[in-house]
Short mmCIF file of N, CA and C in Angstrom, two decimals:
data_model
loop_
_atom_site.label_atom_id
_atom_site.label_comp_id
_atom_site.label_asym_id
_atom_site.label_seq_id
_atom_site.Cartn_x
_atom_site.Cartn_y
_atom_site.Cartn_z
N MET A 1 -11.51 7.28 20.21
CA MET A 1 -10.21 7.88 20.47
C MET A 1 -10.24 8.52 21.86
N SER A 2 -9.15 8.40 22.56
CA SER A 2 -9.13 8.92 23.92
C SER A 2 -8.46 10.28 24.02
N SER A 3 -7.77 10.73 22.97
CA SER A 3 -7.13 12.04 23.04
C SER A 3 -7.02 12.63 21.64
N ALA A 4 -6.80 13.95 21.61
CA ALA A 4 -6.62 14.62 20.33
C ALA A 4 -5.34 14.14 19.65
N ALA A 5 -4.31 13.89 20.44
CA ALA A 5 -3.04 13.42 19.87
C ALA A 5 -3.22 12.05 19.23
N GLU A 6 -3.97 11.18 19.89
CA GLU A 6 -4.21 9.84 19.33
C GLU A 6 -5.00 9.93 18.03
N ALA A 7 -6.00 10.80 17.99
CA ALA A 7 -6.79 10.98 16.77
C ALA A 7 -5.92 11.54 15.65
N GLU A 8 -5.04 12.47 15.98
CA GLU A 8 -4.18 13.06 14.97
C GLU A 8 -3.14 12.06 14.47
N ILE A 9 -2.64 11.20 15.35
CA ILE A 9 -1.71 10.15 14.92
C ILE A 9 -2.43 9.19 13.97
N GLY A 10 -3.68 8.86 14.28
CA GLY A 10 -4.46 8.00 13.39
C GLY A 10 -4.65 8.63 12.02
N ALA A 11 -4.95 9.91 11.98
CA ALA A 11 -5.12 10.61 10.70
C ALA A 11 -3.80 10.69 9.93
N THR A 12 -2.72 10.96 10.65
CA THR A 12 -1.40 11.02 10.01
C THR A 12 -1.02 9.66 9.45
N TYR A 13 -1.32 8.61 10.18
CA TYR A 13 -1.06 7.25 9.73
C TYR A 13 -1.81 6.97 8.42
N LEU A 14 -3.09 7.32 8.37
CA LEU A 14 -3.87 7.08 7.15
C LEU A 14 -3.32 7.88 5.96
N ASP A 15 -2.93 9.12 6.21
CA ASP A 15 -2.34 9.94 5.14
C ASP A 15 -1.03 9.34 4.64
N ALA A 16 -0.19 8.90 5.57
CA ALA A 16 1.10 8.32 5.18
C ALA A 16 0.91 7.01 4.42
N CYS A 17 -0.05 6.19 4.87
CA CYS A 17 -0.32 4.94 4.16
C CYS A 17 -0.78 5.19 2.73
N ALA A 18 -1.55 6.25 2.54
CA ALA A 18 -2.01 6.59 1.19
C ALA A 18 -0.88 7.11 0.32
N ALA A 19 0.14 7.72 0.92
CA ALA A 19 1.25 8.29 0.16
C ALA A 19 2.29 7.25 -0.25
N VAL A 20 2.37 6.15 0.47
CA VAL A 20 3.41 5.15 0.21
C VAL A 20 3.33 4.58 -1.21
N PRO A 21 2.16 4.16 -1.72
CA PRO A 21 2.12 3.63 -3.09
C PRO A 21 2.56 4.64 -4.15
N ALA A 22 2.19 5.90 -3.97
CA ALA A 22 2.61 6.93 -4.93
C ALA A 22 4.12 7.12 -4.89
N ARG A 23 4.69 7.15 -3.69
CA ARG A 23 6.15 7.27 -3.57
C ARG A 23 6.85 6.10 -4.24
N LYS A 24 6.34 4.88 -3.97
CA LYS A 24 6.95 3.67 -4.52
C LYS A 24 6.89 3.66 -6.05
N THR A 25 5.73 4.03 -6.59
CA THR A 25 5.56 4.07 -8.04
C THR A 25 6.52 5.05 -8.69
N LEU A 26 6.62 6.24 -8.13
CA LEU A 26 7.53 7.25 -8.68
C LEU A 26 8.98 6.80 -8.59
N GLU A 27 9.36 6.15 -7.49
CA GLU A 27 10.73 5.65 -7.38
C GLU A 27 11.01 4.56 -8.40
N GLU A 28 10.03 3.69 -8.64
CA GLU A 28 10.22 2.62 -9.62
C GLU A 28 10.28 3.17 -11.05
N LEU A 29 9.68 4.33 -11.28
CA LEU A 29 9.74 4.97 -12.59
C LEU A 29 11.01 5.79 -12.77
N GLY A 30 11.87 5.80 -11.77
CA GLY A 30 13.15 6.48 -11.86
C GLY A 30 13.15 7.90 -11.34
N HIS A 31 12.16 8.26 -10.54
CA HIS A 31 12.10 9.59 -9.96
C HIS A 31 12.33 9.49 -8.46
N PRO A 32 13.58 9.68 -8.01
CA PRO A 32 13.87 9.58 -6.58
C PRO A 32 13.05 10.60 -5.81
N GLN A 33 12.56 10.18 -4.66
CA GLN A 33 11.68 11.02 -3.86
C GLN A 33 12.37 11.52 -2.60
N PRO A 34 12.30 12.84 -2.35
CA PRO A 34 12.77 13.33 -1.06
C PRO A 34 11.75 12.96 0.01
N ARG A 35 12.04 13.30 1.24
CA ARG A 35 11.07 13.05 2.30
C ARG A 35 9.76 13.77 2.00
N THR A 36 8.66 13.06 2.10
CA THR A 36 7.35 13.65 1.88
C THR A 36 6.93 14.39 3.15
N PRO A 37 6.62 15.70 3.04
CA PRO A 37 6.24 16.43 4.25
C PRO A 37 4.81 16.10 4.68
N ILE A 38 4.63 15.90 5.96
CA ILE A 38 3.32 15.67 6.56
C ILE A 38 3.21 16.60 7.76
N GLN A 39 2.12 17.36 7.82
CA GLN A 39 1.97 18.35 8.87
C GLN A 39 0.76 18.04 9.75
N PRO A 40 0.96 17.30 10.84
CA PRO A 40 -0.14 17.13 11.78
C PRO A 40 -0.40 18.46 12.49
N ASP A 41 -1.66 18.73 12.83
CA ASP A 41 -1.97 20.02 13.46
C ASP A 41 -1.98 19.93 14.98
N ASN A 42 -1.40 18.90 15.53
CA ASN A 42 -1.33 18.73 16.97
C ASN A 42 0.13 18.55 17.36
N SER A 43 0.66 19.45 18.16
CA SER A 43 2.08 19.40 18.50
C SER A 43 2.42 18.16 19.33
N ALA A 44 1.48 17.69 20.14
CA ALA A 44 1.73 16.48 20.92
C ALA A 44 1.87 15.27 20.01
N ALA A 45 1.02 15.18 18.99
CA ALA A 45 1.12 14.07 18.03
C ALA A 45 2.46 14.10 17.31
N ARG A 46 2.88 15.27 16.91
CA ARG A 46 4.15 15.39 16.21
C ARG A 46 5.31 14.99 17.13
N SER A 47 5.23 15.35 18.39
CA SER A 47 6.28 15.00 19.35
C SER A 47 6.32 13.50 19.61
N VAL A 48 5.17 12.85 19.66
CA VAL A 48 5.12 11.39 19.85
C VAL A 48 5.74 10.70 18.64
N ILE A 49 5.38 11.15 17.43
CA ILE A 49 5.90 10.53 16.21
C ILE A 49 7.41 10.74 16.11
N ALA A 50 7.88 11.92 16.47
CA ALA A 50 9.30 12.24 16.37
C ALA A 50 10.11 11.68 17.53
N ASN A 51 9.45 10.96 18.44
CA ASN A 51 10.10 10.32 19.58
C ASN A 51 10.67 11.33 20.57
N ASN A 52 10.08 12.53 20.61
CA ASN A 52 10.50 13.53 21.59
C ASN A 52 9.85 13.28 22.95
N ILE A 53 8.65 12.70 22.94
CA ILE A 53 7.97 12.35 24.18
C ILE A 53 7.45 10.92 24.06
N GLN A 54 7.33 10.26 25.18
CA GLN A 54 6.80 8.90 25.21
C GLN A 54 5.51 8.92 26.03
N PRO A 55 4.36 8.71 25.39
CA PRO A 55 3.12 8.72 26.16
C PRO A 55 3.05 7.52 27.10
N LYS A 56 2.28 7.67 28.18
CA LYS A 56 2.16 6.59 29.17
C LYS A 56 1.34 5.43 28.63
N ARG A 57 0.24 5.74 27.97
CA ARG A 57 -0.65 4.69 27.48
C ARG A 57 -0.66 4.73 25.96
N THR A 58 -0.05 3.74 25.35
CA THR A 58 0.03 3.74 23.89
C THR A 58 -0.51 2.46 23.27
N LYS A 59 -1.14 1.61 24.06
CA LYS A 59 -1.56 0.32 23.55
C LYS A 59 -2.43 0.44 22.29
N ALA A 60 -3.38 1.36 22.30
CA ALA A 60 -4.30 1.50 21.17
C ALA A 60 -3.62 2.08 19.94
N MET A 61 -2.56 2.85 20.13
CA MET A 61 -1.94 3.48 18.98
C MET A 61 -0.54 2.97 18.69
N ASP A 62 -0.13 1.88 19.33
CA ASP A 62 1.22 1.33 19.14
C ASP A 62 1.57 1.11 17.67
N MET A 63 0.76 0.35 16.97
CA MET A 63 1.08 0.00 15.59
C MET A 63 1.21 1.25 14.73
N ARG A 64 0.31 2.21 14.92
CA ARG A 64 0.33 3.40 14.09
C ARG A 64 1.56 4.25 14.33
N PHE A 65 1.85 4.55 15.59
CA PHE A 65 2.96 5.47 15.79
C PHE A 65 4.31 4.78 15.59
N HIS A 66 4.40 3.47 15.83
CA HIS A 66 5.66 2.78 15.52
C HIS A 66 5.87 2.71 14.01
N TRP A 67 4.79 2.52 13.25
CA TRP A 67 4.90 2.51 11.80
C TRP A 67 5.37 3.87 11.30
N LEU A 68 4.81 4.95 11.85
CA LEU A 68 5.21 6.30 11.44
C LEU A 68 6.66 6.58 11.83
N ARG A 69 7.07 6.14 13.02
CA ARG A 69 8.46 6.32 13.43
C ARG A 69 9.41 5.55 12.52
N CYS A 70 9.00 4.35 12.14
CA CYS A 70 9.83 3.53 11.24
C CYS A 70 10.00 4.20 9.89
N ARG A 71 8.93 4.74 9.36
CA ARG A 71 9.00 5.43 8.06
C ARG A 71 9.84 6.70 8.17
N ASP A 72 9.80 7.36 9.31
CA ASP A 72 10.64 8.53 9.53
C ASP A 72 12.11 8.11 9.56
N ALA A 73 12.41 7.00 10.21
CA ALA A 73 13.78 6.50 10.26
C ALA A 73 14.28 6.08 8.88
N GLN A 74 13.37 5.66 8.00
CA GLN A 74 13.72 5.28 6.64
C GLN A 74 13.81 6.49 5.71
N ALA A 75 13.64 7.69 6.25
CA ALA A 75 13.70 8.95 5.50
C ALA A 75 12.64 9.03 4.41
N GLN A 76 11.45 8.48 4.66
CA GLN A 76 10.37 8.58 3.70
C GLN A 76 9.47 9.78 3.97
N PHE A 77 9.31 10.14 5.24
CA PHE A 77 8.43 11.24 5.59
C PHE A 77 9.14 12.22 6.51
N ARG A 78 8.68 13.46 6.46
CA ARG A 78 9.17 14.52 7.35
C ARG A 78 7.95 15.11 8.04
N TYR A 79 7.90 14.98 9.35
CA TYR A 79 6.78 15.48 10.13
C TYR A 79 7.15 16.82 10.74
N TYR A 80 6.29 17.78 10.61
CA TYR A 80 6.54 19.08 11.20
C TYR A 80 5.23 19.68 11.66
N TRP A 81 5.31 20.66 12.55
CA TRP A 81 4.14 21.31 13.11
C TRP A 81 4.30 22.80 13.00
N ARG A 82 3.18 23.48 12.75
CA ARG A 82 3.15 24.94 12.73
C ARG A 82 2.00 25.41 13.60
N PRO A 83 2.12 26.59 14.19
CA PRO A 83 1.01 27.10 14.99
C PRO A 83 -0.21 27.37 14.10
N GLY A 84 -1.37 27.43 14.73
CA GLY A 84 -2.63 27.58 13.99
C GLY A 84 -2.67 28.79 13.08
N THR A 85 -1.99 29.87 13.42
CA THR A 85 -2.01 31.06 12.57
C THR A 85 -1.28 30.84 11.24
N GLU A 86 -0.35 29.91 11.22
CA GLU A 86 0.41 29.60 9.99
C GLU A 86 -0.10 28.33 9.30
N ASN A 87 -0.93 27.58 9.95
CA ASN A 87 -1.43 26.31 9.43
C ASN A 87 -2.78 26.54 8.76
N LEU A 88 -2.77 26.80 7.46
CA LEU A 88 -4.01 27.14 6.76
C LEU A 88 -4.98 25.96 6.68
N GLY A 89 -4.49 24.75 6.70
CA GLY A 89 -5.37 23.59 6.68
C GLY A 89 -6.16 23.42 7.96
N ASP A 90 -5.70 24.01 9.03
CA ASP A 90 -6.34 23.92 10.33
C ASP A 90 -7.44 24.97 10.49
N TYR A 91 -7.56 25.88 9.57
CA TYR A 91 -8.52 26.98 9.67
C TYR A 91 -9.96 26.50 9.81
N TYR A 92 -10.33 25.49 9.05
CA TYR A 92 -11.72 25.04 9.02
C TYR A 92 -12.14 24.29 10.28
N THR A 93 -11.19 23.81 11.04
CA THR A 93 -11.53 23.04 12.24
C THR A 93 -11.60 23.91 13.50
N LYS A 94 -11.32 25.17 13.37
CA LYS A 94 -11.33 26.07 14.54
C LYS A 94 -12.51 26.99 14.51
#
């Protein structure tokens, strides 16, 4: 990985891929699903996924972030960011 944002997009992609079968199963069982929240701990990664910024070099992460953007457009996931003081999952990495 060449940047923290790229690594975080990769991790977010893996998390979202793991959530898709559970969402699909619940929908098929008659339980409509709201947007599944996903909280990357890197604000740059969240901005790239939300299409707020366009990185210069995206060749290595094209498939991942386009897939995440597509799922966001389909209202399957909601990406948000919180600062480290409010992000309890980020505690162990600091």
